[in-house]
Short mmCIF file of C-alpha atoms in Angstrom, two decimals:
data_model
loop_
_atom_site.label_atom_id
_atom_site.label_comp_id
_atom_site.label_asym_id
_atom_site.label_seq_id
_atom_site.Cartn_x
_atom_site.Cartn_y
_atom_site.Cartn_z
CA MET A 1 -1.06 226.54 92.22
CA ILE A 2 -4.14 225.38 90.25
CA PRO A 3 -3.48 222.61 87.69
CA PRO A 4 -4.02 223.85 84.10
CA PRO A 5 -7.09 221.71 83.26
CA ILE A 6 -8.88 222.89 86.38
CA GLY A 7 -7.88 226.50 85.73
CA VAL A 8 -9.22 226.30 82.18
CA ALA A 9 -12.49 224.77 83.42
CA LEU A 10 -12.90 227.49 86.06
CA ILE A 11 -12.60 230.16 83.39
CA PHE A 12 -15.65 228.66 81.70
CA VAL A 13 -17.53 228.28 84.95
CA PHE A 14 -17.47 231.98 85.70
CA ARG A 15 -17.90 233.12 82.11
CA LYS A 16 -21.36 234.34 81.26
CA PRO A 17 -23.11 233.05 78.15
CA PRO A 18 -23.13 235.38 75.13
CA GLY A 19 -25.32 238.42 75.66
CA GLY A 20 -28.19 239.48 73.52
CA PRO A 21 -31.14 237.51 72.23
CA ASN A 22 -31.05 233.74 72.27
CA ARG A 23 -29.86 232.58 68.89
CA PHE A 24 -31.33 229.11 69.26
CA GLY A 25 -35.03 229.83 69.02
CA GLY A 26 -38.05 230.52 71.17
CA LEU A 27 -38.72 229.62 74.77
CA PRO A 28 -39.26 225.86 75.29
CA GLN A 29 -42.51 224.67 76.84
CA ALA A 30 -42.76 222.85 80.16
CA MET A 31 -43.61 219.19 79.65
CA GLY A 32 -45.01 216.33 81.63
CA PHE A 33 -43.29 212.95 81.90
CA GLY A 34 -45.01 211.35 78.93
CA GLN A 35 -44.63 214.45 76.72
CA ALA A 36 -40.95 214.65 77.52
CA ILE A 37 -40.34 210.98 76.66
CA GLY A 38 -42.24 211.45 73.40
CA SER A 39 -40.22 214.55 72.57
CA TYR A 40 -37.00 212.69 73.41
CA PHE A 41 -37.68 209.98 70.83
CA LYS A 42 -39.34 212.31 68.29
CA ASN A 43 -36.31 214.62 68.26
CA TYR A 44 -33.95 211.64 67.98
CA VAL A 45 -31.13 213.50 66.19
CA ASN A 46 -32.43 217.09 66.32
CA PHE A 47 -29.54 219.24 67.52
CA SER A 48 -31.32 222.55 66.93
CA GLY A 49 -33.76 224.44 69.12
CA ARG A 50 -34.04 224.51 72.88
CA ALA A 51 -35.02 222.04 75.57
CA GLY A 52 -36.44 223.04 78.94
CA ARG A 53 -35.45 221.41 82.19
CA SER A 54 -38.42 219.03 82.21
CA GLU A 55 -37.65 218.01 78.59
CA PHE A 56 -34.14 217.13 79.73
CA TRP A 57 -34.55 215.56 83.17
CA TYR A 58 -37.62 213.33 82.57
CA PRO A 59 -35.98 211.40 79.69
CA THR A 60 -32.76 211.19 81.72
CA LEU A 61 -34.72 209.60 84.56
CA PHE A 62 -36.52 207.30 82.07
CA VAL A 63 -33.27 206.13 80.44
CA PHE A 64 -31.75 205.48 83.88
CA LEU A 65 -34.77 203.52 85.15
CA VAL A 66 -34.94 201.39 81.99
CA ALA A 67 -31.21 200.66 82.30
CA ILE A 68 -31.77 199.45 85.89
CA VAL A 69 -34.66 197.22 84.81
CA LEU A 70 -32.63 195.79 81.92
CA TYR A 71 -29.75 195.07 84.28
CA VAL A 72 -32.05 193.17 86.63
CA VAL A 73 -33.56 191.21 83.74
CA ASP A 74 -30.28 190.44 81.97
CA ARG A 75 -27.16 190.37 84.16
CA SER A 76 -24.88 189.72 81.18
CA GLY A 77 -25.29 193.34 80.06
CA THR A 78 -26.28 192.58 76.50
CA LEU A 79 -29.65 194.35 76.74
CA ASN A 80 -28.04 197.28 78.55
CA LEU A 81 -25.52 197.66 75.71
CA ILE A 82 -28.30 197.66 73.14
CA TRP A 83 -30.24 200.22 75.22
CA TRP A 84 -27.16 202.41 75.57
CA LEU A 85 -26.53 202.32 71.83
CA ALA A 86 -30.16 203.17 71.14
CA THR A 87 -30.19 206.15 73.50
CA PHE A 88 -26.68 207.54 73.04
CA LEU A 89 -27.34 209.87 70.11
CA PRO A 90 -30.70 211.21 71.32
CA SER A 91 -29.16 211.90 74.73
CA ILE A 92 -26.38 213.97 73.17
CA ALA A 93 -28.91 215.83 71.00
CA MET A 94 -31.15 216.54 74.01
CA ALA A 95 -28.17 217.76 76.05
CA ALA A 96 -27.17 220.10 73.21
CA ARG A 97 -30.71 221.52 73.11
CA ARG A 98 -30.58 221.94 76.90
CA LEU A 99 -27.37 223.98 76.61
CA HIS A 100 -29.01 226.02 73.87
CA ASP A 101 -31.63 227.07 76.44
CA SER A 102 -28.91 229.02 78.28
CA ASN A 103 -27.61 230.48 74.96
CA ARG A 104 -24.56 228.21 74.92
CA SER A 105 -23.41 225.97 72.07
CA GLY A 106 -24.02 222.25 72.37
CA LEU A 107 -20.27 221.71 71.97
CA TRP A 108 -19.86 222.75 75.59
CA GLN A 109 -20.73 219.16 76.44
CA LEU A 110 -17.08 218.39 75.68
CA LEU A 111 -16.15 220.34 78.78
CA ALA A 112 -17.38 217.32 80.77
CA LEU A 113 -14.30 215.44 79.52
CA LEU A 114 -12.26 217.56 81.94
CA PHE A 115 -13.32 215.36 84.84
CA PRO A 116 -14.30 216.19 87.61
CA ILE A 117 -14.54 219.97 87.32
CA GLY A 118 -15.86 220.03 83.78
CA SER A 119 -18.58 217.49 84.64
CA VAL A 120 -19.75 219.61 87.55
CA VAL A 121 -19.86 222.73 85.41
CA VAL A 122 -21.92 221.08 82.66
CA LEU A 123 -24.22 219.53 85.22
CA ALA A 124 -24.77 222.95 86.80
CA TRP A 125 -25.67 224.37 83.36
CA TYR A 126 -28.13 221.52 82.82
CA CYS A 127 -29.80 222.32 86.15
CA ARG A 128 -29.93 226.10 85.60
CA ALA A 129 -33.29 227.63 84.85
CA SER A 130 -33.67 229.95 81.91
CA THR A 131 -33.51 233.63 82.64
CA VAL A 132 -35.30 236.48 80.91
CA GLU A 133 -32.17 237.33 78.97
CA ASP A 134 -31.89 233.68 77.80
CA SER A 135 -35.49 233.71 76.64
CA ARG A 136 -35.41 236.65 74.29
CA GLU A 137 -35.62 235.49 70.70
CA ALA A 138 -33.34 236.80 68.02
CA VAL A 139 -35.10 239.14 65.66
CA PHE A 140 -33.73 239.14 62.16
CA ALA A 141 -34.82 242.00 59.92
#
């Protein structure tokens, strides 16, 4: 028998995103490393719109590398704590925009709290490329 939290998570894994045009805006542009870092800090608390894979993964790599450098510089963890506090909110906003790219609400990040299955599901959604159906814009008349 499958435990209830895992069963609930599996329902969401196999469920398709809402059909129809993407309600979160137009197709995001591909970005280079510097552009993505600039966009990450420019959209500090912007929870609307969409973020492409490059706009998500380059800042994730940047935040991780800076955390490693800060750990090497200051073993007490004080600088790492300050860095984590400075990047917590923009990381959540960027992850919400990344989920919007697949026509899902940013609240689906909460699924990651159902560790380990939920984390794997959300990670798979972050890695997923946009499809043609995801890229159609909503047309309001």
